[in-house]
Coordinates of C-alpha atoms in Angstrom, one line a residue:
M1 CA 0.0 0.0 0.0
A2 CA 2.8 2.4 0.9
S3 CA 4.5 1.9 -2.5
E4 CA 1.3 2.8 -4.3
F5 CA 0.6 5.8 -2.1
R6 CA 3.9 7.4 -3.0
K7 CA 3.5 7.1 -6.8
K8 CA 2.3 10.0 -8.9
I9 CA 0.8 7.6 -11.4
F10 CA -1.5 6.3 -8.7
W11 CA -2.9 9.7 -7.8
R12 CA -3.2 10.5 -11.5
A13 CA -5.4 7.4 -11.8
V14 CA -7.6 8.5 -8.9
V15 CA -8.0 12.0 -10.3
A16 CA -8.8 10.4 -13.7
E17 CA -11.6 8.3 -12.1
F18 CA -13.0 11.4 -10.4
L19 CA -12.9 13.6 -13.6
A20 CA -14.3 10.9 -15.9
M21 CA -17.0 10.0 -13.4
S22 CA -18.1 13.6 -13.2
L23 CA -18.4 14.0 -16.9
F24 CA -20.1 10.6 -17.3
I25 CA -22.8 11.5 -14.7
F26 CA -23.4 15.0 -16.0
I27 CA -23.8 13.9 -19.6
S28 CA -25.8 10.7 -18.9
I29 CA -28.2 12.0 -16.2
G30 CA -28.5 15.3 -18.1
S31 CA -29.8 13.4 -21.1
A32 CA -32.3 11.6 -18.9
L33 CA -33.6 14.9 -17.5
G34 CA -33.8 16.7 -20.7
F35 CA -37.0 15.1 -22.0
N36 CA -39.0 17.1 -19.4
F37 CA -38.0 20.5 -20.7
P38 CA -40.4 22.6 -22.8
V39 CA -39.8 22.0 -26.5
V40 CA -42.6 23.9 -28.2
A41 CA -42.9 27.7 -27.6
N42 CA -43.3 28.1 -23.8
K43 CA -45.5 25.0 -23.4
T44 CA -44.3 22.2 -21.3
S45 CA -43.7 18.9 -23.2
T46 CA -45.7 15.9 -22.1
R47 CA -43.6 13.4 -24.0
S48 CA -42.6 10.2 -22.2
Q49 CA -39.0 9.4 -21.6
D50 CA -37.1 7.9 -24.5
N51 CA -35.5 4.9 -23.0
V52 CA -33.3 4.3 -26.1
K53 CA -32.0 7.8 -26.0
V54 CA -31.1 7.5 -22.3
S55 CA -29.6 4.1 -22.7
L56 CA -27.4 5.2 -25.6
A57 CA -26.4 8.3 -23.6
F58 CA -25.2 6.2 -20.7
G59 CA -23.5 3.6 -23.0
L60 CA -21.8 6.1 -25.3
S61 CA -20.6 8.3 -22.4
I62 CA -19.0 5.3 -20.7
A63 CA -17.4 4.2 -24.0
T64 CA -16.0 7.8 -24.5
M65 CA -14.7 8.1 -21.0
A66 CA -13.2 4.6 -21.1
Q67 CA -11.4 5.6 -24.3
S68 CA -10.2 8.9 -22.8
V69 CA -8.9 7.7 -19.4
G70 CA -8.7 3.9 -19.8
H71 CA -4.9 4.1 -20.2
I72 CA -4.6 6.1 -17.0
S73 CA -6.9 4.5 -14.5
G74 CA -8.5 1.6 -16.3
A75 CA -11.8 3.7 -16.4
H76 CA -13.7 1.6 -13.9
L77 CA -16.3 4.4 -13.3
N78 CA -18.4 2.1 -11.2
P79 CA -17.8 0.6 -7.7
A80 CA -19.3 -2.7 -8.9
V81 CA -16.6 -2.9 -11.7
T82 CA -13.9 -1.9 -9.2
L83 CA -15.1 -4.7 -6.9
G84 CA -15.1 -7.2 -9.7
L85 CA -11.5 -6.3 -10.7
L86 CA -10.5 -6.5 -7.0
L87 CA -11.9 -10.0 -6.7
S88 CA -10.3 -10.8 -10.0
C89 CA -7.0 -9.9 -8.4
Q90 CA -6.1 -7.0 -10.8
I91 CA -5.9 -4.1 -8.3
S92 CA -5.0 -3.6 -4.7
I93 CA -7.5 -3.1 -1.9
F94 CA -6.2 0.4 -1.3
K95 CA -6.6 1.4 -4.9
A96 CA -10.1 -0.1 -4.9
L97 CA -11.1 2.0 -1.9
M98 CA -9.6 5.2 -3.4
Y99 CA -11.3 4.5 -6.7
I100 CA -14.7 4.0 -5.1
L101 CA -14.2 7.2 -3.1
A102 CA -13.3 9.2 -6.2
Q103 CA -16.3 7.7 -8.1
C104 CA -18.8 8.6 -5.4
L105 CA -17.3 12.1 -5.0
G106 CA -17.4 12.6 -8.8
A107 CA -21.0 11.5 -8.9
V108 CA -22.0 13.9 -6.1
V109 CA -20.2 16.9 -7.7
A110 CA -21.6 16.3 -11.1
T111 CA -25.2 15.8 -9.8
A112 CA -24.8 19.0 -7.7
I113 CA -23.8 21.0 -10.8
L114 CA -26.6 19.4 -12.8
S115 CA -29.0 20.4 -10.0
G116 CA -28.0 24.0 -10.6
V117 CA -28.3 23.7 -14.3
T118 CA -31.8 22.2 -14.2
S119 CA -33.1 24.2 -11.2
S120 CA -36.1 25.4 -13.2
L121 CA -37.2 21.9 -14.1
P122 CA -40.4 21.1 -12.2
G123 CA -40.4 17.8 -10.3
N124 CA -36.6 17.4 -10.9
S125 CA -35.6 14.0 -9.5
L126 CA -31.9 14.4 -10.6
G127 CA -32.0 10.9 -12.0
L128 CA -33.0 9.3 -8.7
N129 CA -33.3 5.5 -8.9
A130 CA -36.6 4.2 -7.6
L131 CA -38.7 1.1 -7.9
S132 CA -41.5 1.3 -10.5
D133 CA -45.1 0.7 -9.5
G134 CA -45.7 -3.0 -9.2
I135 CA -42.1 -3.8 -8.6
N136 CA -41.2 -4.9 -5.0
A137 CA -37.7 -4.7 -3.4
G138 CA -36.9 -8.3 -4.1
Q139 CA -37.8 -8.0 -7.8
G140 CA -35.8 -4.7 -8.1
L141 CA -32.8 -6.4 -6.4
G142 CA -32.9 -9.2 -9.0
I143 CA -33.0 -6.8 -11.9
E144 CA -30.0 -4.9 -10.5
I145 CA -28.1 -8.1 -9.9
I146 CA -28.6 -9.4 -13.5
A147 CA -28.0 -6.1 -15.2
T148 CA -24.7 -5.6 -13.3
F149 CA -23.6 -9.2 -13.7
Q150 CA -23.6 -8.9 -17.5
L151 CA -21.8 -5.6 -17.3
V152 CA -18.9 -6.8 -15.1
L153 CA -18.7 -10.0 -17.0
C154 CA -18.3 -8.0 -20.2
V155 CA -15.6 -5.8 -18.6
L156 CA -13.6 -8.8 -17.3
A157 CA -13.8 -10.7 -20.6
T158 CA -13.0 -7.8 -23.0
T159 CA -10.1 -6.6 -20.9
D160 CA -8.6 -10.0 -20.2
R161 CA -4.9 -9.7 -21.1
R162 CA -4.6 -13.4 -21.8
R163 CA -6.9 -13.1 -24.8
N164 CA -5.6 -12.5 -28.3
D165 CA -8.9 -12.8 -30.2
V166 CA -10.4 -9.4 -29.2
S167 CA -10.0 -7.4 -32.4
G168 CA -12.8 -4.8 -31.7
S169 CA -13.0 -1.9 -29.3
A170 CA -13.1 -2.8 -25.7
P171 CA -14.5 0.6 -24.6
L172 CA -17.3 0.3 -27.2
A173 CA -18.2 -3.2 -26.1
I174 CA -18.4 -2.1 -22.5
G175 CA -20.4 0.9 -23.5
L176 CA -22.9 -1.3 -25.3
S177 CA -23.1 -3.5 -22.2
V178 CA -24.0 -0.4 -20.1
A179 CA -26.6 0.5 -22.7
L180 CA -28.0 -3.0 -22.7
G181 CA -28.3 -2.9 -18.9
H182 CA -30.3 0.3 -19.2
L183 CA -32.6 -1.0 -21.9
L184 CA -33.4 -3.9 -19.5
A185 CA -33.7 -2.1 -16.1
I186 CA -34.9 1.5 -16.8
D187 CA -38.6 0.5 -16.6
Y188 CA -38.1 -1.5 -13.4
T189 CA -35.6 0.4 -11.2
G190 CA -34.5 3.3 -13.3
C191 CA -31.3 1.2 -13.8
G192 CA -28.7 1.7 -11.1
I193 CA -26.0 -0.9 -11.9
N194 CA -23.6 1.7 -10.5
P195 CA -23.8 2.5 -6.8
A196 CA -21.8 5.8 -7.1
R197 CA -24.3 7.0 -9.8
S198 CA -27.2 6.1 -7.5
F199 CA -25.5 7.6 -4.5
G200 CA -25.0 11.0 -6.1
S201 CA -28.6 11.4 -7.0
A202 CA -29.9 10.2 -3.7
L203 CA -27.6 12.5 -1.7
I204 CA -28.4 15.7 -3.7
A205 CA -32.1 14.9 -3.8
N206 CA -32.0 13.8 -0.2
N207 CA -34.0 10.7 -0.9
F208 CA -32.6 7.4 0.2
E209 CA -35.8 5.3 -0.1
N210 CA -34.8 1.7 -1.1
H211 CA -31.3 3.0 -1.7
W212 CA -29.8 -0.2 -0.3
I213 CA -31.0 -2.0 -3.4
F214 CA -28.7 0.0 -5.6
W215 CA -25.7 -0.9 -3.6
V216 CA -26.5 -4.5 -2.7
G217 CA -27.7 -5.5 -6.2
P218 CA -24.6 -4.2 -8.1
I219 CA -22.2 -5.6 -5.4
I220 CA -23.8 -9.1 -5.7
G221 CA -23.9 -8.9 -9.5
G222 CA -20.3 -7.7 -9.8
A223 CA -18.9 -10.1 -7.3
S224 CA -20.7 -13.1 -8.9
A225 CA -19.4 -12.2 -12.3
A226 CA -15.8 -11.9 -11.1
L227 CA -15.9 -15.2 -9.2
I228 CA -17.7 -17.1 -12.1
Y229 CA -15.3 -15.7 -14.7
D230 CA -12.1 -16.3 -12.6
F231 CA -12.9 -19.7 -11.2
I232 CA -15.2 -21.3 -13.8
L233 CA -15.1 -19.7 -17.2
A234 CA -11.5 -18.7 -17.5
P235 CA -9.7 -20.0 -14.3
R236 CA -6.4 -18.5 -13.3
T237 CA -3.5 -20.4 -11.6
S238 CA -3.0 -17.8 -8.8
D239 CA -3.1 -19.1 -5.3
L240 CA -3.9 -17.2 -2.1
T241 CA -0.4 -16.0 -1.7
D242 CA -0.3 -14.5 -5.2
R243 CA -3.6 -12.8 -4.6
M244 CA -2.5 -11.4 -1.3
K245 CA 0.5 -9.8 -3.0
V246 CA -1.8 -8.1 -5.5
W247 CA -4.3 -7.0 -2.9
T248 CA -1.6 -5.4 -0.8
S249 CA 0.9 -4.2 -3.4
G250 CA -1.0 -3.9 -6.7
Q251 CA -0.7 -5.9 -9.9
V252 CA 2.5 -7.9 -10.1
E253 CA 1.9 -10.3 -12.9
E254 CA -0.7 -11.7 -15.3
Y255 CA -1.6 -15.2 -14.3
D256 CA -1.8 -18.0 -16.9
L257 CA -4.9 -19.9 -17.6
E258 CA -5.3 -23.0 -15.4
G259 CA -3.8 -26.2 -16.8
D260 CA -1.1 -28.8 -16.1
D261 CA 0.6 -28.3 -19.5
M262 CA 0.3 -26.4 -22.7
N263 CA -2.0 -28.9 -24.3
S264 CA -4.5 -28.8 -21.4
R265 CA -4.7 -25.0 -21.2
V266 CA -7.9 -23.3 -22.2
E267 CA -7.4 -21.5 -25.5
M268 CA -9.4 -18.4 -26.3
K269 CA -9.8 -18.3 -30.1
P270 CA -12.5 -17.3 -32.5
K271 CA -14.9 -20.1 -33.2

């Protein structure tokens, strides 16, 4: 931990997470709020929210930020993703905590700025996540778990350094995964899948009703994706000692796929 703390590159990565998260939240939630603004003369629009527009805004903003700061911080921009990468033994515990703090702070700052920009909007919820009518807490939790699971699984698979078959854009693939999660979950929970994003809106709007769902769901989904990918789908050879080194000191090496010899190793090739 001490070695990471003293490195400028570490703090640049933390700042990158904060800045990218702020831009992501401002752009994506801003697009979700915009449908309520008057669009014809001075008359208030009664249009319903365009889920496709909002989903694309979230997905494209994540893809853009990932392309912009991915080489600096890895562009987690989501505590659930950070947790998944921690359990996948790719970052230290200290870095994970600092990333989550930066992400939450970025979400709060962006939502506060957005609150000022949209202060004239009646009934402004600031993108607050909430259960839809007819959806109970258990159902909402299930939606959040599944939507986050597919996102973290996509992140782990597309950024796996052991693969040589990924020829497309990893940021775009992750962005599409975020958009997919929103297309699924907006009508049920408003789509959290990102505890920091949910926390920013809840704090500025001062409304924490059912807020636990938007932490517990993504945490379970992200952790499940990491464990299933790392121990079932594409197992690593790392033992507890190796993992402890990474968790305390940061990434030290990329572990090989599990296998006794070259012939028994899992090969990731196009079908």
